[in-house]
Amino acid sequence: MTRAFTQLAFSPAVKAAQARYGARQHGERIERQEPPRDRLNDDLMAFIAAADSFFIATASRDGWPHVQHRGGPAGFLKVLDDRTLAFADFSGNKHYITAGNLSENDRVMLFLIDYERGRRLKIWGRAAVIDNDPTLVDRVRDPSYPAKVERVIRVEVLAWDLNCRQHFPKLIREGGAGAPSGSIRP
């Protein structure tokens, strides 16, 4: 069985770059590793459920990339099952680049960072903008968070990978563990 993220990320051009820079054998070892990492495990589900922030990457039909930060109360990125995530898309800057890109190209990557523990999670998937599903909105809404929910974005998880900790900034929350969001310092 092949590691799922390598099927998506190791294109012929990436494999050629790995060969050119002497890392193709390493890439081949990663491709063969088990498990396939195409479903979230309990540890990752807990990591996601505790996150109060992530980055979402989309691309237009023409391939122009866009990365956007999403934030909210811890747990606003909901794990619906081991292959499905969803989050309330709150009112924001009114650019709608993520929603527009997803209307013509459903490929998405989520990037979650835990600066305190030096952990980064990349999730590849396919996403859909859900405009009219009150049941799903209720499932992802946090009644104690005052932001307006404009829609839901649902992500089908295709693959995931944890980044290495090399060159990772060590940041901690002011006041230690459990301090409010937004108070991170080096």
GROMACS .gro file of C-alpha atoms in nm:
model
  186
    1MET     CA    1   0.000   0.000   0.000
    2THR     CA    2   0.121   0.352  -0.079
    3ARG     CA    3   0.122   0.645   0.162
    4ALA     CA    4  -0.180   0.850   0.048
    5PHE     CA    5  -0.022   1.196   0.058
    6THR     CA    6   0.263   1.084  -0.168
    7GLN     CA    7   0.012   0.988  -0.437
    8LEU     CA    8  -0.115   1.347  -0.431
    9ALA     CA    9   0.205   1.541  -0.364
   10PHE     CA   10   0.479   1.340  -0.537
   11SER     CA   11   0.402   1.440  -0.894
   12PRO     CA   12   0.647   1.352  -1.173
   13ALA     CA   13   0.802   1.698  -1.131
   14VAL     CA   14   0.843   1.646  -0.755
   15LYS     CA   15   1.000   1.304  -0.811
   16ALA     CA   16   1.237   1.461  -1.065
   17ALA     CA   17   1.333   1.728  -0.811
   18GLN     CA   18   1.390   1.459  -0.549
   19ALA     CA   19   1.618   1.276  -0.792
   20ARG     CA   20   1.803   1.594  -0.891
   21TYR     CA   21   1.872   1.680  -0.524
   22GLY     CA   22   1.960   1.326  -0.413
   23ALA     CA   23   1.643   1.255  -0.216
   24ARG     CA   24   1.452   1.017  -0.445
   25GLN     CA   25   1.539   0.707  -0.240
   26HIS     CA   26   1.408   0.883   0.070
   27GLY     CA   27   1.088   0.968  -0.122
   28GLU     CA   28   1.048   0.605  -0.226
   29ARG     CA   29   1.081   0.490   0.137
   30ILE     CA   30   0.811   0.737   0.243
   31GLU     CA   31   0.585   0.615  -0.038
   32ARG     CA   32   0.606   0.257   0.092
   33GLN     CA   33   0.547   0.334   0.463
   34GLU     CA   34   0.238   0.208   0.641
   35PRO     CA   35  -0.030   0.303   0.733
   36PRO     CA   36  -0.159   0.485   0.425
   37ARG     CA   37  -0.270   0.791   0.628
   38ASP     CA   38  -0.594   0.838   0.438
   39ARG     CA   39  -0.811   0.843   0.752
   40LEU     CA   40  -0.776   1.042   1.071
   41ASN     CA   41  -0.677   0.848   1.380
   42ASP     CA   42  -0.786   0.924   1.737
   43ASP     CA   43  -0.471   1.126   1.814
   44LEU     CA   44  -0.522   1.351   1.510
   45MET     CA   45  -0.892   1.390   1.583
   46ALA     CA   46  -0.803   1.516   1.932
   47PHE     CA   47  -0.538   1.751   1.786
   48ILE     CA   48  -0.793   1.893   1.539
   49ALA     CA   49  -1.062   1.925   1.807
   50ALA     CA   50  -0.827   2.136   2.020
   51ALA     CA   51  -0.719   2.368   1.737
   52ASP     CA   52  -0.833   2.730   1.739
   53SER     CA   53  -0.662   2.819   1.413
   54PHE     CA   54  -0.555   2.676   1.079
   55PHE     CA   55  -0.464   2.780   0.727
   56ILE     CA   56  -0.666   2.674   0.425
   57ALA     CA   57  -0.509   2.663   0.079
   58THR     CA   58  -0.713   2.662  -0.241
   59ALA     CA   59  -0.637   2.739  -0.604
   60SER     CA   60  -0.837   2.891  -0.886
   61ARG     CA   61  -0.918   2.695  -1.199
   62ASP     CA   62  -0.612   2.864  -1.355
   63GLY     CA   63  -0.391   2.737  -1.073
   64TRP     CA   64  -0.340   3.060  -0.879
   65PRO     CA   65  -0.292   2.961  -0.514
   66HIS     CA   66  -0.456   3.131  -0.219
   67VAL     CA   67  -0.387   3.072   0.150
   68GLN     CA   68  -0.625   3.205   0.413
   69HIS     CA   69  -0.615   3.189   0.791
   70ARG     CA   70  -0.923   3.062   0.972
   71GLY     CA   71  -0.966   3.107   1.344
   72GLY     CA   72  -1.230   3.061   1.608
   73PRO     CA   73  -1.285   2.897   1.943
   74ALA     CA   74  -1.097   2.575   2.011
   75GLY     CA   75  -1.282   2.298   1.834
   76PHE     CA   76  -1.442   2.512   1.563
   77LEU     CA   77  -1.289   2.277   1.304
   78LYS     CA   78  -1.520   1.982   1.359
   79VAL     CA   79  -1.433   1.619   1.301
   80LEU     CA   80  -1.753   1.466   1.161
   81ASP     CA   81  -1.588   1.125   1.111
   82ASP     CA   82  -1.245   0.985   1.027
   83ARG     CA   83  -1.273   1.109   0.667
   84THR     CA   84  -1.475   1.430   0.705
   85LEU     CA   85  -1.413   1.772   0.860
   86ALA     CA   86  -1.633   2.081   0.857
   87PHE     CA   87  -1.618   2.433   0.987
   88ALA     CA   88  -1.838   2.738   1.010
   89ASP     CA   89  -1.718   2.996   0.760
   90PHE     CA   90  -1.753   3.320   0.953
   91SER     CA   91  -1.824   3.662   0.811
   92GLY     CA   92  -1.495   3.825   0.714
   93ASN     CA   93  -1.333   4.054   0.459
   94LYS     CA   94  -1.595   3.992   0.187
   95HIS     CA   95  -1.339   3.879  -0.073
   96TYR     CA   96  -1.482   3.523  -0.097
   97ILE     CA   97  -1.165   3.393  -0.262
   98THR     CA   98  -1.180   3.058  -0.082
   99ALA     CA   99  -1.549   3.011  -0.164
  100GLY     CA  100  -1.494   3.118  -0.525
  101ASN     CA  101  -1.193   2.894  -0.574
  102LEU     CA  102  -1.381   2.596  -0.429
  103SER     CA  103  -1.667   2.653  -0.675
  104GLU     CA  104  -1.432   2.572  -0.965
  105ASN     CA  105  -1.158   2.362  -0.802
  106ASP     CA  106  -1.249   2.151  -0.498
  107ARG     CA  107  -0.890   2.061  -0.405
  108VAL     CA  108  -0.789   2.194  -0.067
  109MET     CA  109  -0.515   2.169   0.192
  110LEU     CA  110  -0.553   2.246   0.561
  111PHE     CA  111  -0.242   2.328   0.763
  112LEU     CA  112  -0.271   2.313   1.143
  113ILE     CA  113   0.015   2.429   1.364
  114ASP     CA  114   0.070   2.367   1.734
  115TYR     CA  115   0.355   2.606   1.810
  116GLU     CA  116   0.384   2.499   2.172
  117ARG     CA  117   0.447   2.132   2.094
  118GLY     CA  118   0.618   2.178   1.758
  119ARG     CA  119   0.357   1.988   1.562
  120ARG     CA  120   0.228   2.061   1.211
  121LEU     CA  121  -0.049   1.867   1.040
  122LYS     CA  122  -0.117   1.887   0.667
  123ILE     CA  123  -0.450   1.756   0.536
  124TRP     CA  124  -0.518   1.712   0.166
  125GLY     CA  125  -0.879   1.685   0.059
  126ARG     CA  126  -1.171   1.791  -0.151
  127ALA     CA  127  -1.397   2.060  -0.014
  128ALA     CA  128  -1.748   2.185  -0.076
  129VAL     CA  129  -1.913   2.511   0.021
  130ILE     CA  130  -2.248   2.433   0.185
  131ASP     CA  131  -2.485   2.730   0.181
  132ASN     CA  132  -2.821   2.588   0.286
  133ASP     CA  133  -2.796   2.306   0.539
  134PRO     CA  134  -2.933   2.422   0.875
  135THR     CA  135  -2.858   2.085   1.035
  136LEU     CA  136  -2.491   2.105   0.938
  137VAL     CA  137  -2.474   2.471   1.046
  138ASP     CA  138  -2.610   2.371   1.388
  139ARG     CA  139  -2.352   2.094   1.409
  140VAL     CA  140  -2.057   2.329   1.349
  141ARG     CA  141  -2.184   2.644   1.520
  142ASP     CA  142  -2.058   2.742   1.863
  143PRO     CA  143  -2.344   2.934   2.028
  144SER     CA  144  -2.101   3.106   2.266
  145TYR     CA  145  -1.892   3.249   1.979
  146PRO     CA  146  -2.044   3.576   1.849
  147ALA     CA  147  -1.926   3.556   1.485
  148LYS     CA  148  -2.186   3.532   1.209
  149VAL     CA  149  -2.184   3.195   1.028
  150GLU     CA  150  -2.222   3.262   0.656
  151ARG     CA  151  -2.183   2.905   0.533
  152VAL     CA  152  -2.015   2.573   0.611
  153ILE     CA  153  -1.711   2.433   0.437
  154ARG     CA  154  -1.697   2.054   0.444
  155VAL     CA  155  -1.372   1.872   0.368
  156GLU     CA  156  -1.337   1.512   0.256
  157VAL     CA  157  -0.999   1.397   0.390
  158LEU     CA  158  -0.792   1.218   0.127
  159ALA     CA  159  -0.453   1.218   0.299
  160TRP     CA  160  -0.257   1.366   0.587
  161ASP     CA  161   0.101   1.402   0.700
  162LEU     CA  162   0.280   1.541   1.004
  163ASN     CA  163   0.573   1.772   0.927
  164CYS     CA  164   0.912   1.732   1.080
  165ARG     CA  165   1.008   1.965   1.366
  166GLN     CA  166   1.325   2.093   1.203
  167HIS     CA  167   1.342   2.475   1.183
  168PHE     CA  168   1.023   2.504   1.388
  169PRO     CA  169   0.979   2.821   1.597
  170LYS     CA  170   0.911   2.750   1.962
  171LEU     CA  171   0.625   2.973   2.068
  172ILE     CA  172   0.422   2.955   2.386
  173ARG     CA  173   0.095   3.112   2.488
  174GLU     CA  174   0.115   3.397   2.738
  175GLY     CA  175   0.018   3.257   3.075
  176GLY     CA  176   0.116   2.901   2.976
  177ALA     CA  177  -0.104   2.619   2.856
  178GLY     CA  178  -0.470   2.701   2.826
  179ALA     CA  179  -0.419   3.076   2.784
  180PRO     CA  180  -0.661   3.250   2.550
  181SER     CA  181  -0.604   3.247   2.175
  182GLY     CA  182  -0.407   3.530   2.024
  183SER     CA  183  -0.150   3.559   2.298
  184ILE     CA  184   0.138   3.366   2.147
  185ARG     CA  185   0.495   3.483   2.195
  186PRO     CA  186   0.843   3.352   2.098
   0.00000   0.00000   0.00000
